[in-house]
Coordinates of C-alpha atoms and ligand atoms in Angstrom, one line a residue:
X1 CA 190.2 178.8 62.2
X2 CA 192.7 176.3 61.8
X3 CA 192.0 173.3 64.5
X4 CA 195.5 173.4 66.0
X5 CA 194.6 177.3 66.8
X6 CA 191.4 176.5 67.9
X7 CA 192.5 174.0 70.3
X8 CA 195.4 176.4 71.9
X9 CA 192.9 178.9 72.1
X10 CA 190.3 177.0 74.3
X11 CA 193.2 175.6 76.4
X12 CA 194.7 179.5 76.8
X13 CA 191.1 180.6 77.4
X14 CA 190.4 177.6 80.0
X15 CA 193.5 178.9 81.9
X16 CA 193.1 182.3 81.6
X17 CA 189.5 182.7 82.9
X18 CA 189.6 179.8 85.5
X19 CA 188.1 177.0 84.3
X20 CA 190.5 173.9 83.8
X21 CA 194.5 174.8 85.1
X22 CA 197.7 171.8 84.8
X23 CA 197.6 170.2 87.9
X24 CA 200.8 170.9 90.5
X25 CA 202.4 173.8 88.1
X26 CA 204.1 175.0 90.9
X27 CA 205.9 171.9 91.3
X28 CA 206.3 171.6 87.3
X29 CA 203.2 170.1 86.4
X30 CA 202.2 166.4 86.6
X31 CA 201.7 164.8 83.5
X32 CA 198.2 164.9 82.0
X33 CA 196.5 165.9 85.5
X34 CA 194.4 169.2 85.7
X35 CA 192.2 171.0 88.1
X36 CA 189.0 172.6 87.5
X37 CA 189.1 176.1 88.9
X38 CA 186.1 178.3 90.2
X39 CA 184.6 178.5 86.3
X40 CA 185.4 175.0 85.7
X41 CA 184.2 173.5 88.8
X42 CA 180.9 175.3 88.2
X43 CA 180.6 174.1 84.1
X44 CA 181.7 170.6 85.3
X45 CA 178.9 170.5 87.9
X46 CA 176.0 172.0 85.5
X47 CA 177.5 168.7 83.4
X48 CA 176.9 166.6 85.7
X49 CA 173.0 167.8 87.2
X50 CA 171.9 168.2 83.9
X51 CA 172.7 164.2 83.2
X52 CA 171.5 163.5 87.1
X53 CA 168.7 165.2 86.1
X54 CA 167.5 164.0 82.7
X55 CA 168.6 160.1 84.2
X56 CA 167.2 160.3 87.5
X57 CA 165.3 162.9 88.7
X58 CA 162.8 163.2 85.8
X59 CA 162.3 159.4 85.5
X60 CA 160.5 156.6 87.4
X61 CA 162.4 154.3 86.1
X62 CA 166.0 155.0 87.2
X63 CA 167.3 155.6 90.8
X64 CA 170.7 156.7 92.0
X65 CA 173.9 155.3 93.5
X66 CA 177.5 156.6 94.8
X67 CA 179.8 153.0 95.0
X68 CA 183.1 153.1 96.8
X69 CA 185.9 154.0 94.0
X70 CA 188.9 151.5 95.7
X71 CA 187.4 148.2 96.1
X72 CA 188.5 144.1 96.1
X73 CA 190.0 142.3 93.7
X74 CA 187.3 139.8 93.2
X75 CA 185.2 142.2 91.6
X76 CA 187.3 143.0 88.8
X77 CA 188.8 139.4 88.1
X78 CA 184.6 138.5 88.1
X79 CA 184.5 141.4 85.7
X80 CA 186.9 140.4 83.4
X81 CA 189.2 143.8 83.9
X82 CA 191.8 141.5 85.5
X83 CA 192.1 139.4 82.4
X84 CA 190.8 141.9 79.7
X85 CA 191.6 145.2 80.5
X86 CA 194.3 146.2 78.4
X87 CA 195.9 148.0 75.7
X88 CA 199.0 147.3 73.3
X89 CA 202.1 148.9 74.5
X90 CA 205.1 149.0 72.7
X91 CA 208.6 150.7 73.8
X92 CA 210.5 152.9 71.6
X93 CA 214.0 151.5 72.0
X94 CA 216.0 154.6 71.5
X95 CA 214.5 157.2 72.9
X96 CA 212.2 154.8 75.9
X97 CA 209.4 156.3 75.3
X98 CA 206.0 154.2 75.3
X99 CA 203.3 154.1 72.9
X100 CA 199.5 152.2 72.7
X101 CA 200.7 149.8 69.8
X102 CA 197.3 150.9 67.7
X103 CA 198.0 154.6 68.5
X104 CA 200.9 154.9 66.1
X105 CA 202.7 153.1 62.7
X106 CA 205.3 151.6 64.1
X107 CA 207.4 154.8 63.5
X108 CA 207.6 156.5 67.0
X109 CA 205.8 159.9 67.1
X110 CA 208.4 160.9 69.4
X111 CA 212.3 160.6 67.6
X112 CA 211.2 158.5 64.6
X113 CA 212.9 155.5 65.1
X114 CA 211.3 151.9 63.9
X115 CA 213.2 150.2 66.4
X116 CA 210.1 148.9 68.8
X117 CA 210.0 146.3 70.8
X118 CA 207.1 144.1 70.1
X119 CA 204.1 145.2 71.6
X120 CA 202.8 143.5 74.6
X121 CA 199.0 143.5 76.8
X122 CA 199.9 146.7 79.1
X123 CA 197.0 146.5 82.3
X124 CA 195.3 149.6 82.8
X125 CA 194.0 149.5 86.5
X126 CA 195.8 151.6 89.0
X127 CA 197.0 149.2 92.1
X128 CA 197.6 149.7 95.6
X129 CA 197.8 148.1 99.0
X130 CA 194.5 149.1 101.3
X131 CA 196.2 149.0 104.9
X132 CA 199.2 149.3 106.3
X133 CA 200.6 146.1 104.7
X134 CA 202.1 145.6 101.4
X135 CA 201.0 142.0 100.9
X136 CA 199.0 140.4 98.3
X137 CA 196.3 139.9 100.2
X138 CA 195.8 144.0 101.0
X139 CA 195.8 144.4 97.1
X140 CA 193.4 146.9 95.7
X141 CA 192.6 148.7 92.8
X142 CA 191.1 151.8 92.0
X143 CA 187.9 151.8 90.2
X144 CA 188.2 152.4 85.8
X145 CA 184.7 152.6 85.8
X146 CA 181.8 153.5 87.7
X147 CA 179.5 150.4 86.2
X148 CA 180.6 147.7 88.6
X149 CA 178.9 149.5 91.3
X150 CA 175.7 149.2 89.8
X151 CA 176.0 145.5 88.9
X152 CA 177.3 144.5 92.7
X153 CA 174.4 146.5 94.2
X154 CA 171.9 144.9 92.2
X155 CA 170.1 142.9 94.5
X156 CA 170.9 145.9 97.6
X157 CA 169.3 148.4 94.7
X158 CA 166.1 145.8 93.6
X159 CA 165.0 144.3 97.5
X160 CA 164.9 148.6 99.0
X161 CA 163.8 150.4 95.8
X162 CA 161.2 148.1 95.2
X163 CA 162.1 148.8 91.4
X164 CA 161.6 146.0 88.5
X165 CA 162.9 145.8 85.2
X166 CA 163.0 147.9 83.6
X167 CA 164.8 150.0 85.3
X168 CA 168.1 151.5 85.7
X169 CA 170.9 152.6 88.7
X170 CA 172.8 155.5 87.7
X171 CA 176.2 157.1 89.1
X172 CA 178.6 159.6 88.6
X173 CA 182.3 160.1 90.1
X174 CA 185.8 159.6 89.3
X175 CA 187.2 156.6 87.4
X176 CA 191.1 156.1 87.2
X177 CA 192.9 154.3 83.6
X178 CA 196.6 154.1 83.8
X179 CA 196.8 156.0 80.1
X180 CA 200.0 154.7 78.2
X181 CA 199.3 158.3 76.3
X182 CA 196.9 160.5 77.8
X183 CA 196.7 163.3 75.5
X184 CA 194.4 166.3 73.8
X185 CA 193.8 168.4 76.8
X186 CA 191.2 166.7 79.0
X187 CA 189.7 164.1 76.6
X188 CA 192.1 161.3 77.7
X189 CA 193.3 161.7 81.1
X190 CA 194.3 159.1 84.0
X191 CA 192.1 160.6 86.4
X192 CA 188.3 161.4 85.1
X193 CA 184.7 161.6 85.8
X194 CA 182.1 159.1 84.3
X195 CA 178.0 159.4 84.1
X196 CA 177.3 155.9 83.7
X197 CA 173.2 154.0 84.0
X198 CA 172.9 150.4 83.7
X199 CA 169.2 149.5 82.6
X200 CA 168.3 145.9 83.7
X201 CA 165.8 144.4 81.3
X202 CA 163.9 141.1 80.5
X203 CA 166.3 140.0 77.6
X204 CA 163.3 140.1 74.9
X205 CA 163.3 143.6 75.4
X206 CA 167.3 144.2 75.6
X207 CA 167.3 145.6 71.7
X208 CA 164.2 147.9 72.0
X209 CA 165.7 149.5 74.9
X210 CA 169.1 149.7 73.2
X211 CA 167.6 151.6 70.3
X212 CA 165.8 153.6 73.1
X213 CA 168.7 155.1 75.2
X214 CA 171.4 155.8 72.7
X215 CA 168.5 157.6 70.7
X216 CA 167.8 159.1 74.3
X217 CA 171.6 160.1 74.8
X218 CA 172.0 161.7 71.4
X219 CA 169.4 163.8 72.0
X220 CA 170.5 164.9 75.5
X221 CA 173.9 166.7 74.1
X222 CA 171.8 168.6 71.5
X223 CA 169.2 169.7 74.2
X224 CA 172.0 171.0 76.3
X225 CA 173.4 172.8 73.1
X226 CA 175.8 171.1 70.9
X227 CA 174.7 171.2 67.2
X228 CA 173.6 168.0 65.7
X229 CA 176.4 168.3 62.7
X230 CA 178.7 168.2 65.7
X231 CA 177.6 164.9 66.4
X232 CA 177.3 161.3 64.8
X233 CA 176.3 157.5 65.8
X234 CA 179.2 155.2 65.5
X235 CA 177.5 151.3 65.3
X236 CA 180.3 149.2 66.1
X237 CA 181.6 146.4 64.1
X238 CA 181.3 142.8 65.4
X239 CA 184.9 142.7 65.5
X240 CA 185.6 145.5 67.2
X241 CA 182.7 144.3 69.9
X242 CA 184.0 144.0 74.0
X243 CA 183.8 140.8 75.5
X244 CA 180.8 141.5 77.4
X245 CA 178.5 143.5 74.7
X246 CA 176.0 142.1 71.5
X247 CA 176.1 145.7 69.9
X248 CA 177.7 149.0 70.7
X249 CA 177.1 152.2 69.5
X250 CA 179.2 155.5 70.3
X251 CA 178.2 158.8 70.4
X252 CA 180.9 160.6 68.4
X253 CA 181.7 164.4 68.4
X254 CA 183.7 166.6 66.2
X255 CA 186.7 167.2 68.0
X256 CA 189.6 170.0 66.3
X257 CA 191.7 166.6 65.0
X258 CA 189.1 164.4 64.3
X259 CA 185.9 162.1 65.7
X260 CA 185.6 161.0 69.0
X261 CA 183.9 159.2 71.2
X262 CA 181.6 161.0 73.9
X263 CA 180.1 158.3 75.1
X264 CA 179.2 154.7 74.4
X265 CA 175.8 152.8 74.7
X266 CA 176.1 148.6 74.8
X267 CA 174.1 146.3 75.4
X268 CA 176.0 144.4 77.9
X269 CA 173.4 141.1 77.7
X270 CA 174.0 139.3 81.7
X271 CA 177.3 139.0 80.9
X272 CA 178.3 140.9 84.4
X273 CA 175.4 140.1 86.3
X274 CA 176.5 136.6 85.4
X275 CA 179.8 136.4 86.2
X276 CA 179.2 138.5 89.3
X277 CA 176.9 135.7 90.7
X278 CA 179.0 132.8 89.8
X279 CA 182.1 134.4 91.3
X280 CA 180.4 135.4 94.7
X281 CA 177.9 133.0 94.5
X282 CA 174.9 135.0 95.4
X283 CA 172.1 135.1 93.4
X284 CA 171.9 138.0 91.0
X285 CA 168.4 137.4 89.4
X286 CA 164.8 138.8 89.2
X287 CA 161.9 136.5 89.8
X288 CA 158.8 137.8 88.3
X289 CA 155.9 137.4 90.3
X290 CA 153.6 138.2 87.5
X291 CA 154.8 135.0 85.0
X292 CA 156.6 133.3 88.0
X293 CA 159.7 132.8 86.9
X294 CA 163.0 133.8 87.9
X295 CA 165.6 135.3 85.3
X296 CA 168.7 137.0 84.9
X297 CA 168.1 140.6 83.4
X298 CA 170.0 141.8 80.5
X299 CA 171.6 145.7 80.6
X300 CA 171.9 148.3 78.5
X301 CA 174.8 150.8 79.8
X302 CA 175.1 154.4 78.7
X303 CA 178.6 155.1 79.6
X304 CA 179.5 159.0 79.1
X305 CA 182.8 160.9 80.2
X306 CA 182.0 164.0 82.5
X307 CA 185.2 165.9 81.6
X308 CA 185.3 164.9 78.1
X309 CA 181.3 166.0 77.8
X310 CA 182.3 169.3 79.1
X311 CA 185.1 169.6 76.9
X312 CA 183.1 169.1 73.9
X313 CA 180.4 171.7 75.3
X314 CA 183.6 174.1 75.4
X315 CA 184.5 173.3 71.5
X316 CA 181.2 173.4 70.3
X317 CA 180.5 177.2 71.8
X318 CA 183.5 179.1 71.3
X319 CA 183.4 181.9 68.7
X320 CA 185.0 184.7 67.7
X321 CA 182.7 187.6 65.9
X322 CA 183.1 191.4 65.5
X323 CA 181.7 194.2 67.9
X324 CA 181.6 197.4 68.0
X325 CA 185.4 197.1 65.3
X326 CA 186.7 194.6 67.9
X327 CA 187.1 191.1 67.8
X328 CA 184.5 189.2 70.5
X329 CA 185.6 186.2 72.1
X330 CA 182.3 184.5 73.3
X331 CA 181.6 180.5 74.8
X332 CA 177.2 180.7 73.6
X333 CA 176.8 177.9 76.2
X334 CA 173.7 176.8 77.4
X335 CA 172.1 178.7 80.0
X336 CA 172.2 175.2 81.6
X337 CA 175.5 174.4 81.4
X338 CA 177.1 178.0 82.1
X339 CA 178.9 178.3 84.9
X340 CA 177.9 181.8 85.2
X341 CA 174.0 182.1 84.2
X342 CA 174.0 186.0 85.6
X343 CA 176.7 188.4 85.9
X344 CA 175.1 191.7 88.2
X345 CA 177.3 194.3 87.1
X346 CA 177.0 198.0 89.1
X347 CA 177.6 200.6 86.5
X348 CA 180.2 202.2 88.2
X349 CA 181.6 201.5 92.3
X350 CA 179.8 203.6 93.7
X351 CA 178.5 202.7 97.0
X352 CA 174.6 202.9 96.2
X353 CA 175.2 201.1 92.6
X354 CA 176.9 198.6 94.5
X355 CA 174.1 198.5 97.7
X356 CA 171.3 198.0 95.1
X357 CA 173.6 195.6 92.8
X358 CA 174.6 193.6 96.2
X359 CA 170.7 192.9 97.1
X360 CA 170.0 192.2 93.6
X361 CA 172.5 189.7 93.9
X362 CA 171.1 188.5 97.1
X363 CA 167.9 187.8 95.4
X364 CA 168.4 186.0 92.3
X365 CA 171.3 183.7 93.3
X366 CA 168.6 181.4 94.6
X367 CA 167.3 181.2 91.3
X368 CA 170.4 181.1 88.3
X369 CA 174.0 180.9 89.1
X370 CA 175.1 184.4 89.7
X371 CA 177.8 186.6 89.6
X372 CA 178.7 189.6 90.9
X373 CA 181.7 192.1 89.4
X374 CA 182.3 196.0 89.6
X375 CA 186.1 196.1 88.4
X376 CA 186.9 197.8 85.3
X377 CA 184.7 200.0 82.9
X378 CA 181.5 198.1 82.1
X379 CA 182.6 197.2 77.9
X380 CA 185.4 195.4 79.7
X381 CA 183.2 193.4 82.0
X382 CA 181.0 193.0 79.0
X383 CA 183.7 191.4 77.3
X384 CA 184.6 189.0 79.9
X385 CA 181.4 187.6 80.8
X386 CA 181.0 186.6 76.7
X387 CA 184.0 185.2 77.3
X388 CA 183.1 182.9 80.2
X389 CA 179.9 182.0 78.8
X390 CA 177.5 184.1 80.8
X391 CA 174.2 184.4 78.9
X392 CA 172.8 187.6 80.8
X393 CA 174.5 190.7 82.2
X394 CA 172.5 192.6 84.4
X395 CA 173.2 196.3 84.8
X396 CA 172.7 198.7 87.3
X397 CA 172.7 202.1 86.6
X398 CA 171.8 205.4 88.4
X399 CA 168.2 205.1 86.9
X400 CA 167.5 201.8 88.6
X401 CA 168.1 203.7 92.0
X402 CA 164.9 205.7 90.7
X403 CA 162.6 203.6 89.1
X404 CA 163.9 200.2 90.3
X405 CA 164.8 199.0 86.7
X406 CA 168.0 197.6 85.1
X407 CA 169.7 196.8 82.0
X408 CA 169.2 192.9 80.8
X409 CA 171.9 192.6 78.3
X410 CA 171.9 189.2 75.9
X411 CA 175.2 187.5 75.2
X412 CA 174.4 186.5 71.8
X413 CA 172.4 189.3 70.2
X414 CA 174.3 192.0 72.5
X415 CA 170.5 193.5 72.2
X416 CA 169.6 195.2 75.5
X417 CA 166.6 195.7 77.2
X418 CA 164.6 197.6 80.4
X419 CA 163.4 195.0 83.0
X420 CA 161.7 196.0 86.2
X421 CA 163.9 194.6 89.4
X422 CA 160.3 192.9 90.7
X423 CA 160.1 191.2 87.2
X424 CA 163.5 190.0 86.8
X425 CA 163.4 186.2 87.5
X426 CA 160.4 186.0 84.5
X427 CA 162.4 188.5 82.8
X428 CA 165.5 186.2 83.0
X429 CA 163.5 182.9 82.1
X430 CA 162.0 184.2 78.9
X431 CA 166.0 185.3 77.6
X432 CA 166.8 182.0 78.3
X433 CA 163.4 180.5 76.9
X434 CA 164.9 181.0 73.4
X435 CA 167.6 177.9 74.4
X436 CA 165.1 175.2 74.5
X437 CA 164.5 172.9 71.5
Ligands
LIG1 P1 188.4 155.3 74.6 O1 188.1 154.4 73.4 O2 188.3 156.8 74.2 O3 189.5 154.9 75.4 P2 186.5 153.7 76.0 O4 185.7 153.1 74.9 O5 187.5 152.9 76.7 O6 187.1 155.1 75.5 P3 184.4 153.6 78.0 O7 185.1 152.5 78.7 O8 183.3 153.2 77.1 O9 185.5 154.3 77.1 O10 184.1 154.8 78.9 C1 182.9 155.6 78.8 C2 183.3 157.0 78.6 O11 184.2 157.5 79.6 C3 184.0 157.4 77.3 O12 183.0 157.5 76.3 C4 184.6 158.7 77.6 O13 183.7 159.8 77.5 C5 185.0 158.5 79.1 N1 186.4 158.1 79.2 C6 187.0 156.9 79.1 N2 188.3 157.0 79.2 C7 188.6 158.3 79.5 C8 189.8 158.9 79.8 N3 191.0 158.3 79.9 N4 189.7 160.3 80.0 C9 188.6 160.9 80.0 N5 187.4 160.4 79.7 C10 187.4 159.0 79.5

């Protein structure tokens, strides 16, 4: 499939079934803003516990945080964002539209012309006023990215956690960039969601660890199902290197035009914990009881984009095969990351289908992510759940109202098979048994 078609296809499908619609349509859209509907909202979540998860919850070693997104101004003049956080913009003279300089060749993509102005350091922050005044002093910004939380809470985090290095704060929430060109769906918007960890360290251990986590994170986006030829390291050039970092690497995936970044790993030395202390002048340092002394702790950050995760899960699943003659539309996502990890499906509406579908229902959506659907002939249905993802249908027929047993139908293999109602949840765990690496 050609990756132009490809792309229009996952965007038609993300509208059509619910997951990711424009933002404000009614109102003629808003550039490069979307909402996550019920599908969407789901996938996006499964995103985000199965990060939570595999950061925090299953480690000792890293504890959680949720930072304020609008905050002073000191922290991101301390941070360097004031100063550094910028890209190239130029102006296409003719036709006034604008352009990040190292995006295009000086030709603009827009009407051609060459006449540009000369490009020029474009700040990326969003700005506002906190309070009723419009005055310098009420400035604020909006947060484009989540890692400053981590670094100003150190010493909250390290004197009621009673954690030492190593260890790591984690968050996830919504960053804002003012984009010059947003662009390709969700992957570059103005408005996003980040999974970011910042691991403090003793510095002689900053490059052991840094091998560690982006080996880690590499292997987290394969667990959760995206194939490893999908994916590559990226070990950034010294030149290419930001201010704060002694070696970066990105975790790249095959997008329809191209690599791209997924997520970046740096070793971020104390560059910010650093600059925080000096600028608010309290002291940002661990002192080791153990060799009694007192230093500042490196970090290794795993920075990951939310949305643009998810939109590479939705890439890397989608298919189309043949079925019974037809064409199949199908997302194989991870029963982890599905936003629909059972669809109950009453052969027919007909009241004591639906009773027995209905407490079926009642009982498993403690357990997966359920779903629960008796429009339209069951092929139809069938259809629609491959399409969303779902990895199990479960169908209830006028057998199960005799010996209490339904249809457990597999998205990939379209195999079916008899499962007692008592024995579904084991039932249900061994189908999706076969997704684990
Ligand atoms: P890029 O080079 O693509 O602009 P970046 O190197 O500036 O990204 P980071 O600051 O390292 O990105 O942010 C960490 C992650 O946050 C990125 O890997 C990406 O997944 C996500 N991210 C960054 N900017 C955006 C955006 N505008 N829209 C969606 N996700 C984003």
């Amino acid at each position: 499939m050609a990756n132009a078609e490809l792309m229009e296809k996952i965007v038609s499908l993300c509208k059509r079934r619910g997951f990711i619609y424009p933002s404000a349509e009614i109102y003629g859209g808003f550039r490069s803003t979307y909402d996550y509907g019920p599908l969407g909202v789901a996938m996006l979540r499964n995103v985000k516990n199965q990060w939570w998860h595999a950061m925090v919850e299953r480690r000792r070693d890293v504890v959680g945080l949720d930072a304020s997104i609008l905050s002073t101004p000191k922290i991101w003049e301390a941070s360097g964002h004031l100063a550094n956080f910028t890209d190239p913009l130029v102006d296409c003279r003719k036709c006034k539209e604008r352009w990040r300089a190292d995006h295009i060749d000086g030709v603009c993509p827009n009407c051609g012309s060459s006449d540009l102005t000369p490009s020029r350091e474009f700040n990326m922050m969003f700005k506002t006023h906190a309070g009723p005044v419009e005055s310098d002093g009420s400035v604020a910004y909006l947060r484009p990215e989540t890692a400053q939380g981590m670094f100003i809470n150190f010493a909250n985090v390290l004197t009621t956690s009673r954690k030492r290095p190593p260890f790591g704060i984690a968050q996830v929430g919504k960053s804002f960039r003012n984009e010059i060109t947003p662009g390709n769906f969700v992957f570059r918007t103005r408005e996003f969601e980040q999974m970011e960890m910042e691991f403090f360290v003793p510095p002689n251990e900053a490059q052991t660890w840094f091998e560690y986590w982006y080996q880690e994170r590499f292997a987290w986006y394969q667990e959760n199902g995206i194939p490893s030829e999908m994916l590559r390291l990226r070990h950034h050039e010294k030149e290419e290197l930001s201010h704060y970092s002694a070696g970066t690497v990105d975790i790249e995936f095959d997008f329809p035009w191209g690599w791209g970044e997924l997520e970046g790993i740096a070793n971020r030395t104390d560059f910010d914990l650093k600059s925080h202390q000096s600028a608010s002048g309290e002291k940002l340092e661990y002192f080791d009881q153990v060799t009694n002394s007192r230093y500042t702790p490196y970090v290794i950050e795993p920075a990951a984009g939310a949305t643009r995760a998810m939109m590479a899960f939705l890439i890397a699943s989608y298919r189309e095969d043949e079925v019974e003659g037809e064409v199949r539309v199908v997302l194989g996502l991870h029963p982890k990351i599905a936003p629909i990890q059972v669809a109950i499906l009453p052969l027919m509406r007909k009241a004591p289908l639906m009773e027995k579908a209905g407490s079926i229902f009642s009982a498993l959506s403690d357990r997966f992510l359920c779903d629960y659907d008796d429009t339209q002939s069951i092929g139809k249905r069938y259809r629609r759940q491959d399409e969303v993802g779902t990895p199990v249908c479960l169908t209830v027929d006028f057998d199960s109202l005799e010996d209490d047993t339904v249809t457990l139908r597999d998205r990939d293999s379209t195999s079916q098979i008899r499962a007692k109602v008592s024995d579904l949840p084991s039932e249900i765990d061994k189908l999706f048994s076969a997704f684990e690496r």
